Short mmCIF file of C-alpha atoms and ligand atoms in Angstrom, two decimals:
data_model
loop_
_atom_site.label_atom_id
_atom_site.label_comp_id
_atom_site.label_asym_id
_atom_site.label_seq_id
_atom_site.Cartn_x
_atom_site.Cartn_y
_atom_site.Cartn_z
CA MET G 1 -43.17 -16.43 -15.95
CA ALA G 2 -41.86 -15.77 -12.46
CA ARG G 3 -42.86 -12.66 -10.55
CA ALA G 4 -39.89 -10.51 -9.68
CA ILE G 5 -39.50 -8.60 -6.52
CA ARG G 6 -36.66 -6.35 -5.50
CA THR G 7 -35.19 -5.89 -1.99
CA GLN G 8 -31.86 -5.16 -0.30
CA VAL G 9 -31.56 -8.36 1.64
CA ALA G 10 -33.21 -11.75 0.86
CA ILE G 11 -33.41 -13.79 4.10
CA VAL G 12 -34.03 -17.56 3.77
CA GLY G 13 -35.40 -18.96 7.00
CA ALA G 14 -37.81 -17.52 9.59
CA GLY G 15 -36.13 -19.01 12.68
CA PRO G 16 -34.61 -16.84 15.46
CA ALA G 17 -31.69 -15.88 13.12
CA GLY G 18 -33.68 -14.84 10.08
CA LEU G 19 -36.43 -13.05 11.98
CA MET G 20 -33.99 -11.16 14.28
CA LEU G 21 -31.87 -10.13 11.25
CA ALA G 22 -35.00 -8.86 9.44
CA TYR G 23 -35.98 -6.93 12.57
CA LEU G 24 -32.50 -5.41 13.15
CA LEU G 25 -32.34 -4.29 9.45
CA HIS G 26 -35.73 -2.79 9.52
CA ARG G 27 -34.80 -0.64 12.45
CA GLU G 28 -32.11 0.86 10.27
CA ASN G 29 -34.55 1.25 7.37
CA ILE G 30 -33.08 -1.56 5.33
CA ASP G 31 -35.56 -3.56 3.35
CA SER G 32 -35.69 -7.38 3.29
CA VAL G 33 -37.90 -10.22 2.26
CA VAL G 34 -38.04 -13.24 4.59
CA ILE G 35 -39.08 -16.66 3.14
CA GLU G 36 -39.91 -19.75 5.26
CA ASN G 37 -40.86 -23.20 4.12
CA ARG G 38 -42.92 -24.08 7.11
CA SER G 39 -46.29 -22.62 8.29
CA ARG G 40 -46.53 -19.90 10.87
CA ASP G 41 -48.24 -22.30 13.13
CA TYR G 42 -45.46 -24.92 12.86
CA VAL G 43 -42.63 -22.45 13.67
CA THR G 44 -44.41 -20.95 16.57
CA HIS G 45 -45.02 -24.43 18.12
CA ARG G 46 -41.69 -26.05 17.55
CA VAL G 47 -40.36 -26.78 21.11
CA ARG G 48 -36.55 -26.14 21.27
CA ALA G 49 -34.33 -23.87 23.24
CA GLY G 50 -35.21 -22.26 26.53
CA VAL G 51 -32.08 -20.58 27.90
CA LEU G 52 -31.33 -16.98 26.77
CA GLU G 53 -28.01 -15.43 27.61
CA GLN G 54 -27.80 -12.06 29.15
CA GLY G 55 -26.57 -10.60 25.86
CA THR G 56 -29.56 -11.99 23.95
CA VAL G 57 -31.97 -10.56 26.40
CA ASP G 58 -30.15 -7.14 26.35
CA LEU G 59 -30.29 -7.02 22.58
CA MET G 60 -34.00 -7.72 22.54
CA ALA G 61 -34.67 -5.06 25.16
CA ALA G 62 -32.39 -2.47 23.57
CA THR G 63 -34.02 -2.82 20.23
CA GLY G 64 -37.66 -2.80 21.30
CA VAL G 65 -38.64 -6.45 21.12
CA GLY G 66 -38.04 -7.30 24.72
CA ASP G 67 -41.21 -6.31 26.55
CA ARG G 68 -42.67 -9.78 26.89
CA VAL G 69 -39.32 -11.55 27.68
CA LYS G 70 -38.77 -8.85 30.40
CA ARG G 71 -42.25 -9.50 31.78
CA GLU G 72 -42.69 -13.30 31.45
CA GLY G 73 -39.02 -14.57 31.24
CA LEU G 74 -37.66 -16.21 34.42
CA ILE G 75 -34.19 -14.83 35.46
CA HIS G 76 -31.93 -17.47 37.00
CA HIS G 77 -28.82 -16.60 38.86
CA GLY G 78 -27.36 -20.09 39.24
CA ILE G 79 -27.45 -23.66 38.10
CA GLU G 80 -26.87 -26.93 39.82
CA ILE G 81 -24.38 -29.65 38.84
CA ARG G 82 -25.48 -32.99 40.47
CA PHE G 83 -23.30 -36.11 40.69
CA GLU G 84 -22.71 -38.94 43.06
CA GLY G 85 -25.94 -38.06 44.84
CA GLU G 86 -24.81 -34.45 45.66
CA GLY G 87 -25.81 -31.11 44.26
CA HIS G 88 -23.41 -28.24 43.77
CA ARG G 89 -24.54 -24.80 42.87
CA ILE G 90 -22.74 -22.76 40.32
CA ALA G 91 -23.46 -19.16 41.27
CA LEU G 92 -23.58 -17.71 37.80
CA SER G 93 -24.24 -14.05 38.72
CA ASP G 94 -21.86 -13.81 41.65
CA LEU G 95 -19.10 -15.22 39.39
CA THR G 96 -19.76 -12.90 36.42
CA GLY G 97 -20.36 -9.45 37.91
CA GLY G 98 -24.18 -9.87 37.96
CA ARG G 99 -24.90 -11.40 34.67
CA ALA G 100 -27.69 -14.00 34.48
CA ILE G 101 -29.74 -16.21 32.14
CA THR G 102 -33.36 -15.91 31.25
CA ILE G 103 -35.79 -18.83 30.82
CA TYR G 104 -38.05 -18.17 27.80
CA GLY G 105 -39.12 -20.63 25.14
CA GLN G 106 -37.60 -20.26 21.58
CA GLN G 107 -41.06 -20.34 20.22
CA GLU G 108 -42.06 -17.31 22.43
CA LEU G 109 -39.13 -15.44 20.98
CA VAL G 110 -40.12 -16.45 17.49
CA LYS G 111 -43.71 -15.38 18.17
CA ASP G 112 -42.50 -11.96 19.33
CA LEU G 113 -40.29 -11.49 16.23
CA ILE G 114 -43.03 -12.61 13.87
CA GLU G 115 -45.33 -10.06 15.35
CA ALA G 116 -42.73 -7.37 15.22
CA ARG G 117 -42.09 -8.17 11.61
CA LEU G 118 -45.69 -8.21 10.62
CA GLU G 119 -46.08 -4.73 12.18
CA THR G 120 -43.35 -3.37 9.84
CA GLY G 121 -45.53 -4.40 6.85
CA ARG G 122 -42.42 -5.84 5.18
CA PRO G 123 -42.78 -9.30 3.53
CA LEU G 124 -42.63 -12.50 5.55
CA TRP G 125 -43.72 -15.45 3.39
CA PHE G 126 -44.59 -18.71 5.01
CA GLU G 127 -45.01 -22.10 3.21
CA VAL G 128 -42.71 -21.34 0.35
CA SER G 129 -41.13 -24.22 -1.55
CA GLU G 130 -38.24 -24.95 -3.90
CA ALA G 131 -36.11 -22.06 -2.56
CA HIS G 132 -32.94 -21.76 -4.65
CA ILE G 133 -30.03 -19.30 -4.45
CA GLU G 134 -28.25 -18.08 -7.62
CA GLY G 135 -25.63 -15.62 -8.63
CA ILE G 136 -23.74 -15.13 -5.29
CA ASP G 137 -20.55 -14.29 -7.23
CA ALA G 138 -22.38 -11.64 -9.29
CA GLN G 139 -23.55 -8.08 -8.36
CA ALA G 140 -27.15 -9.11 -8.38
CA PRO G 141 -27.90 -12.50 -6.65
CA LEU G 142 -31.32 -13.82 -6.48
CA VAL G 143 -33.53 -16.32 -4.57
CA ARG G 144 -36.04 -18.29 -6.56
CA CYS G 145 -39.05 -19.89 -4.84
CA VAL G 146 -42.62 -20.94 -5.18
CA LYS G 147 -45.31 -19.30 -3.06
CA ASP G 148 -49.06 -20.06 -3.45
CA GLY G 149 -48.30 -22.13 -6.49
CA GLU G 150 -46.58 -19.22 -8.18
CA ARG G 151 -42.91 -18.83 -9.06
CA HIS G 152 -41.07 -15.80 -7.55
CA GLU G 153 -37.58 -14.24 -8.16
CA ILE G 154 -36.44 -12.16 -5.22
CA HIS G 155 -33.55 -9.86 -6.50
CA ALA G 156 -31.47 -8.68 -3.77
CA GLU G 157 -28.14 -7.07 -2.98
CA PHE G 158 -27.22 -9.64 -0.34
CA ILE G 159 -28.61 -13.00 0.74
CA ALA G 160 -28.68 -14.23 4.25
CA GLY G 161 -28.84 -17.99 4.69
CA CYS G 162 -30.66 -18.37 8.05
CA ASP G 163 -32.33 -21.66 7.15
CA GLY G 164 -30.98 -23.95 9.85
CA PHE G 165 -29.08 -27.18 9.64
CA HIS G 166 -31.27 -28.79 6.97
CA GLY G 167 -31.54 -25.71 4.84
CA ILE G 168 -30.24 -25.10 1.27
CA SER G 169 -28.11 -22.07 1.85
CA ARG G 170 -24.91 -23.81 3.05
CA GLU G 171 -24.83 -25.97 -0.07
CA SER G 172 -24.94 -22.81 -2.30
CA LEU G 173 -21.41 -21.93 -1.25
CA PRO G 174 -18.97 -23.25 -3.90
CA ALA G 175 -18.15 -26.92 -2.92
CA GLY G 176 -14.44 -26.38 -3.47
CA LEU G 177 -14.40 -23.58 -0.98
CA ARG G 178 -16.37 -25.21 1.74
CA ARG G 179 -14.86 -27.05 4.67
CA VAL G 180 -16.85 -28.97 7.16
CA TYR G 181 -15.87 -29.98 10.72
CA GLU G 182 -18.17 -32.50 12.36
CA ARG G 183 -18.39 -34.76 15.42
CA GLU G 184 -21.35 -37.05 16.21
CA TYR G 185 -21.78 -38.13 19.74
CA PRO G 186 -22.88 -41.63 20.76
CA PHE G 187 -25.93 -40.52 22.45
CA GLY G 188 -28.96 -38.33 22.07
CA TRP G 189 -31.60 -36.72 24.35
CA VAL G 190 -35.14 -37.66 24.96
CA GLY G 191 -36.90 -34.36 25.69
CA ILE G 192 -40.20 -33.83 27.35
CA LEU G 193 -42.53 -30.95 28.32
CA ALA G 194 -44.58 -31.91 31.35
CA GLU G 195 -47.48 -30.02 32.82
CA VAL G 196 -46.17 -29.88 36.39
CA ALA G 197 -44.56 -27.12 38.44
CA PRO G 198 -40.69 -27.46 38.17
CA SER G 199 -39.19 -29.63 40.99
CA SER G 200 -36.34 -27.07 41.49
CA ASP G 201 -35.87 -23.29 41.29
CA GLU G 202 -32.76 -23.67 39.11
CA LEU G 203 -31.70 -25.89 36.23
CA ILE G 204 -30.07 -29.15 37.25
CA TYR G 205 -27.38 -30.93 35.13
CA ALA G 206 -27.00 -34.40 36.45
CA TYR G 207 -24.17 -36.86 35.76
CA HIS G 208 -25.12 -40.42 36.54
CA ASP G 209 -23.90 -43.86 35.81
CA ARG G 210 -27.22 -44.46 33.93
CA GLY G 211 -26.53 -41.41 31.80
CA PHE G 212 -27.06 -37.67 31.85
CA ALA G 213 -30.28 -35.96 32.84
CA LEU G 214 -31.36 -32.30 32.82
CA HIS G 215 -34.07 -30.65 34.68
CA SER G 216 -35.21 -27.37 33.10
CA LEU G 217 -38.52 -25.44 32.91
CA ARG G 218 -40.46 -23.10 30.71
CA THR G 219 -42.89 -21.50 33.08
CA PRO G 220 -43.91 -21.95 36.81
CA GLU G 221 -46.34 -24.51 35.52
CA LEU G 222 -44.28 -26.29 32.89
CA SER G 223 -41.36 -28.47 33.36
CA ARG G 224 -38.82 -29.41 30.56
CA LEU G 225 -36.76 -32.47 31.21
CA TYR G 226 -34.18 -34.36 29.25
CA VAL G 227 -32.55 -37.88 29.61
CA GLN G 228 -29.58 -39.20 27.72
CA CYS G 229 -30.55 -42.04 25.36
CA ASP G 230 -29.04 -44.11 22.53
CA PRO G 231 -28.90 -41.89 19.38
CA HIS G 232 -30.73 -44.64 17.37
CA ASP G 233 -33.56 -45.00 19.84
CA THR G 234 -37.07 -44.13 18.54
CA ILE G 235 -39.61 -42.32 20.65
CA ASP G 236 -41.87 -45.45 21.07
CA GLN G 237 -38.98 -47.12 22.95
CA TRP G 238 -39.50 -44.37 25.47
CA PRO G 239 -42.97 -44.74 27.02
CA ASP G 240 -43.79 -42.08 29.59
CA ALA G 241 -43.24 -44.61 32.49
CA ARG G 242 -39.68 -45.38 31.31
CA ILE G 243 -38.81 -41.68 31.11
CA TRP G 244 -40.05 -40.87 34.60
CA ASP G 245 -38.31 -43.97 35.96
CA GLU G 246 -34.93 -42.90 34.45
CA LEU G 247 -35.38 -39.30 35.59
CA HIS G 248 -36.14 -40.45 39.19
CA GLN G 249 -32.97 -42.56 39.15
CA ARG G 250 -30.59 -40.10 37.65
CA PHE G 251 -31.66 -37.16 40.00
CA ALA G 252 -31.82 -39.31 43.08
CA MET G 253 -30.21 -37.98 46.26
CA PRO G 254 -29.59 -40.08 49.35
CA GLY G 255 -31.32 -37.59 51.54
CA GLY G 256 -34.37 -37.73 49.15
CA TRP G 257 -35.29 -35.41 46.50
CA VAL G 258 -38.73 -35.18 44.86
CA LEU G 259 -39.20 -35.08 41.22
CA ARG G 260 -42.71 -33.96 40.43
CA GLU G 261 -44.51 -35.89 37.70
CA GLY G 262 -47.22 -34.47 35.44
CA PRO G 263 -48.90 -35.22 32.06
CA ILE G 264 -46.33 -35.19 29.21
CA VAL G 265 -47.53 -32.86 26.49
CA GLU G 266 -44.61 -33.03 24.19
CA LYS G 267 -41.91 -35.62 23.61
CA SER G 268 -39.09 -35.98 21.09
CA ILE G 269 -35.58 -37.35 20.50
CA THR G 270 -32.66 -35.15 19.44
CA PRO G 271 -29.34 -36.53 18.20
CA MET G 272 -26.19 -34.64 19.35
CA ARG G 273 -23.66 -33.23 17.13
CA SER G 274 -20.99 -30.55 16.76
CA PHE G 275 -20.78 -29.02 13.26
CA VAL G 276 -19.05 -26.02 11.66
CA ALA G 277 -19.08 -25.07 7.92
CA GLU G 278 -16.42 -22.67 6.95
CA PRO G 279 -16.39 -20.09 5.53
CA MET G 280 -19.62 -18.43 6.74
CA GLN G 281 -19.77 -16.19 3.66
CA HIS G 282 -18.91 -16.09 -0.06
CA GLY G 283 -19.68 -13.37 -2.51
CA ARG G 284 -23.06 -11.97 -1.63
CA LEU G 285 -24.16 -14.88 0.51
CA PHE G 286 -23.82 -14.87 4.33
CA LEU G 287 -24.64 -17.76 6.59
CA ALA G 288 -25.96 -17.25 10.16
CA GLY G 289 -27.02 -19.59 12.93
CA ASP G 290 -27.68 -23.31 12.62
CA ALA G 291 -27.12 -23.04 8.76
CA ALA G 292 -23.44 -22.62 9.55
CA HIS G 293 -22.96 -24.39 12.89
CA ILE G 294 -24.50 -26.79 15.29
CA VAL G 295 -23.55 -27.30 18.96
CA PRO G 296 -24.74 -30.11 21.29
CA PRO G 297 -27.45 -28.57 23.49
CA THR G 298 -25.67 -29.27 26.76
CA GLY G 299 -24.26 -25.72 26.94
CA ALA G 300 -27.65 -24.10 25.82
CA LYS G 301 -25.85 -22.12 23.20
CA GLY G 302 -27.36 -22.71 19.72
CA LEU G 303 -30.11 -20.13 19.73
CA ASN G 304 -27.76 -17.53 21.46
CA LEU G 305 -25.13 -18.10 18.89
CA ALA G 306 -27.69 -17.62 16.08
CA ILE G 307 -28.69 -14.30 17.61
CA ALA G 308 -25.01 -13.15 18.06
CA ASP G 309 -24.29 -14.03 14.35
CA VAL G 310 -27.08 -11.78 13.07
CA ARG G 311 -26.29 -9.05 15.40
CA ASP G 312 -22.86 -8.84 13.84
CA LEU G 313 -24.31 -9.37 10.31
CA ALA G 314 -26.86 -6.63 10.74
CA ALA G 315 -24.29 -4.13 11.88
CA SER G 316 -21.95 -5.02 9.03
CA LEU G 317 -24.75 -4.70 6.39
CA VAL G 318 -25.75 -1.35 7.89
CA ASP G 319 -22.19 -0.15 7.57
CA ARG G 320 -22.32 -1.21 3.91
CA PHE G 321 -25.67 0.26 3.11
CA ARG G 322 -25.33 3.48 5.04
CA HIS G 323 -21.65 4.24 4.57
CA GLY G 324 -20.70 2.21 1.56
CA ARG G 325 -17.95 0.53 3.60
CA SER G 326 -17.38 -3.10 3.15
CA THR G 327 -14.72 -3.72 5.71
CA ALA G 328 -17.03 -5.07 8.43
CA LEU G 329 -18.87 -7.32 5.97
CA ASP G 330 -15.66 -8.57 4.53
CA GLY G 331 -14.58 -9.71 8.02
CA TYR G 332 -17.89 -11.29 9.06
CA SER G 333 -16.97 -14.96 8.60
CA ARG G 334 -13.48 -14.53 10.20
CA ARG G 335 -14.94 -12.80 13.36
CA ARG G 336 -17.91 -15.13 13.68
CA LEU G 337 -15.66 -18.30 13.43
CA GLN G 338 -13.41 -17.09 16.11
CA HIS G 339 -16.34 -16.86 18.48
CA VAL G 340 -18.10 -19.98 17.20
CA TRP G 341 -15.13 -22.12 17.98
CA LYS G 342 -15.04 -20.83 21.53
CA VAL G 343 -18.59 -21.76 21.96
CA GLN G 344 -18.08 -25.13 20.21
CA HIS G 345 -15.38 -25.80 22.80
CA PHE G 346 -17.58 -24.97 25.71
CA SER G 347 -20.46 -27.06 24.46
CA TYR G 348 -18.18 -29.99 23.70
CA TRP G 349 -16.63 -29.66 27.23
CA MET G 350 -20.03 -29.61 29.02
CA THR G 351 -21.16 -32.58 26.81
CA THR G 352 -18.16 -34.80 27.29
CA MET G 353 -18.02 -34.03 31.07
CA LEU G 354 -21.67 -34.83 31.67
CA HIS G 355 -22.65 -37.77 29.44
CA ARG G 356 -21.79 -41.42 29.94
CA PHE G 357 -19.95 -42.83 26.90
CA PRO G 358 -21.25 -46.32 25.97
CA GLU G 359 -17.76 -47.34 24.69
CA ASP G 360 -16.11 -46.51 28.06
CA ARG G 361 -15.61 -50.24 28.84
CA ASP G 362 -12.77 -49.96 31.45
CA GLY G 363 -14.24 -46.80 33.09
CA PHE G 364 -11.28 -44.66 32.24
CA GLN G 365 -13.48 -41.95 30.78
CA ARG G 366 -15.81 -42.08 33.89
CA GLN G 367 -12.89 -41.61 36.22
CA LEU G 368 -11.75 -38.65 34.13
CA GLN G 369 -15.27 -37.18 34.18
CA LEU G 370 -15.51 -37.52 37.94
CA GLY G 371 -12.09 -35.87 38.27
CA GLN G 372 -13.17 -32.97 36.25
CA LEU G 373 -16.52 -32.62 38.12
CA ARG G 374 -14.75 -32.69 41.43
CA TYR G 375 -12.32 -30.10 40.29
CA LEU G 376 -15.09 -27.97 38.97
CA VAL G 377 -17.08 -27.95 42.20
CA GLY G 378 -13.97 -27.40 44.27
CA SER G 379 -12.47 -24.53 42.31
CA ARG G 380 -13.76 -20.99 41.96
CA ALA G 381 -11.54 -20.51 38.86
CA ALA G 382 -13.26 -23.48 37.13
CA GLN G 383 -16.64 -22.37 38.17
CA THR G 384 -15.93 -18.84 36.90
CA SER G 385 -14.98 -20.33 33.56
CA LEU G 386 -18.18 -22.27 33.27
CA ALA G 387 -20.21 -19.26 34.50
CA GLU G 388 -18.85 -16.78 32.09
CA ASN G 389 -19.40 -19.10 29.13
CA TYR G 390 -22.94 -20.15 30.30
CA VAL G 391 -24.14 -16.53 30.71
CA GLY G 392 -22.45 -15.72 27.34
CA LEU G 393 -18.98 -14.47 26.60
CA ILE G 394 -18.80 -10.73 25.89
CA GLU G 395 -17.92 -10.09 22.24
CA SER G 396 -16.66 -6.91 20.55
CA GLY G 397 -18.75 -6.00 17.56
CA PRO G 398 -17.72 -5.61 13.83
CA ALA G 399 -16.51 -1.97 14.17
P1 RFL V 1 -33.74 -22.75 12.94
O1 RFL V 1 -34.42 -22.33 14.26
O2 RFL V 1 -33.62 -24.06 12.51
O3 RFL V 1 -34.55 -21.90 11.74
C1 RFL V 1 -34.24 -22.04 10.45
C2 RFL V 1 -35.55 -21.81 9.71
O4 RFL V 1 -35.32 -22.00 8.29
C3 RFL V 1 -36.43 -22.67 7.77
N1 RFL V 1 -35.94 -23.37 6.41
C4 RFL V 1 -36.35 -22.99 5.30
N2 RFL V 1 -36.97 -21.86 4.89
C5 RFL V 1 -37.08 -21.72 3.55
N3 RFL V 1 -36.51 -22.56 2.60
C6 RFL V 1 -35.82 -23.65 3.03
N4 RFL V 1 -35.22 -24.40 2.19
C7 RFL V 1 -35.62 -23.84 4.38
N5 RFL V 1 -35.03 -24.80 5.07
C8 RFL V 1 -35.28 -24.58 6.39
C9 RFL V 1 -36.79 -23.69 8.92
O5 RFL V 1 -38.12 -24.20 8.75
C10 RFL V 1 -36.69 -22.82 10.03
O6 RFL V 1 -37.87 -22.13 10.45
O7 RFL V 1 -32.29 -22.03 12.95
P2 RFL V 1 -31.69 -20.57 13.60
O8 RFL V 1 -32.62 -19.44 13.22
O9 RFL V 1 -30.26 -20.57 13.23
O10 RFL V 1 -31.86 -20.80 15.23
C11 RFL V 1 -31.07 -21.84 15.76
C12 RFL V 1 -31.79 -22.51 16.97
O11 RFL V 1 -33.11 -22.86 16.53
C13 RFL V 1 -31.04 -23.68 17.56
O12 RFL V 1 -29.66 -23.46 17.58
C14 RFL V 1 -31.48 -23.93 19.04
O13 RFL V 1 -32.87 -24.45 19.04
C15 RFL V 1 -30.56 -24.96 19.72
N6 RFL V 1 -30.97 -25.30 21.07
C16 RFL V 1 -30.72 -24.48 22.16
N7 RFL V 1 -30.09 -23.28 21.95
C17 RFL V 1 -30.05 -22.45 23.03
O14 RFL V 1 -29.29 -21.42 22.85
N8 RFL V 1 -30.34 -22.73 24.29
C18 RFL V 1 -30.93 -23.96 24.55
O15 RFL V 1 -31.46 -24.17 25.67
C19 RFL V 1 -31.11 -24.83 23.51
N9 RFL V 1 -31.83 -26.00 23.63
C20 RFL V 1 -31.69 -26.52 21.27
C21 RFL V 1 -32.03 -26.84 22.63
C22 RFL V 1 -31.98 -27.38 20.22
C23 RFL V 1 -32.72 -28.44 20.54
N10 RFL V 1 -33.10 -29.29 19.38
C24 RFL V 1 -34.36 -29.80 19.23
C25 RFL V 1 -32.09 -29.42 18.32
C26 RFL V 1 -32.81 -28.01 22.90
C27 RFL V 1 -33.09 -28.88 21.80
C28 RFL V 1 -33.77 -30.12 22.28
C1 PHB V 2 -34.01 -26.23 27.76
O1 PHB V 2 -34.70 -25.68 28.74
O2 PHB V 2 -34.61 -26.63 26.80
C2 PHB V 2 -32.58 -26.41 27.90
C3 PHB V 2 -31.90 -25.92 28.99
C4 PHB V 2 -30.56 -26.05 29.11
C5 PHB V 2 -29.91 -26.77 28.08
C6 PHB V 2 -30.57 -27.23 26.97
C7 PHB V 2 -31.92 -27.04 26.82
O3 PHB V 2 -28.58 -26.94 28.10
#
């Protein structure tokens, strides 16, 4: 016998999307149950994104979960694009009427949201297994799962699939209605976290004949660095010395530039892909975040897009629960996809401009990339376009 529990919204996945949705709904007095297949410890230690758009930070601050990001987040007003041994600053804030990005680790945001959730006293279940969605075409959908060895049935009015790229929600949409768009790139990133003060005050995106490199940070004591690699490489092919050697070469400047080295405390390889599943809703199931779309990380957009999805979804659900209106909810997928494709384009553009393509035998692509980069650093219009995308395009809400 399964234990039955009733709620207004069943949320699958306690990543940024699921937790933020739960939090926004709670603020409007809407009940939810959040289920997560990993442990609390695992989700709060998973090293991923680090760049928050202005709109993401504004939402956190406006809704009461922004105290720590306001205190500890590092505000950046520009980024550097480095190629052919020269650095070029893109003045993000000057070009966007004062908007900026904030450096704050995704796992910090997840920690803040978990604490906010636990304070509400509403359910957040870790380490559940066998999650399964049923009845999305009916009035009363449900999520089945196993928790502490016991079967549970979560009966909800709506289900939010916030379970990331490898989750089960997307596959719960009828196969005949689903359409998937996908590109895999012929490269990946080796990412490291190093215990050393950042070598630069701002992020550096470097284009180099040996491949792309990115200098980022987490705190004044912790650097985050990435190097382009083959997507089939394994992490043992990248001993620490090789990573530092590649980073030194790719960031090198003729006048000298010092990359500080420190102990590597985390290291992993990420493949790069663009992916969109349409539609993002069917019946009583709504997808948000990586469950519906993946962008290559070069534009620093994935987490921000996940937050933007649930901001819209929360407002649409509030409209439905408070006022009985379904118009906003009905238009969720259409509105989100319009925005998602803009962000896909920006992420694709940054990725294809900045990475070396292994199949570029005659160097045609390389010449195009250099042409694009020179245009970018010489044109205020092009820089404004990069800047407004990077700090986050302003969207109108569901209303
Ligand atoms: P998440 O974070 O993957 O959360 C989904 C949650 O669902 C759980 N789950 C399940 N739970 C229950 N039952 C199941 N069957 C389940 N299956 C899965 C998972 O355990 C997980 O906890 O998705 P969400 O919430 O949509 O958030 C998306 C972001 O995590 C992602 O887009 C970003 O990390 C992408 N990203 C970046 N985004 C940015 O905005 N700025 C960046 O600077 C940035 N850098 C990055 C990145 C992603 C990276 N990697 C590792 C892919 C850098 C890297 C290296
Ligand atoms: C990061 O700090 O992890 C980071 C920064 C910028 C990106 C991707 C990742 O484009």
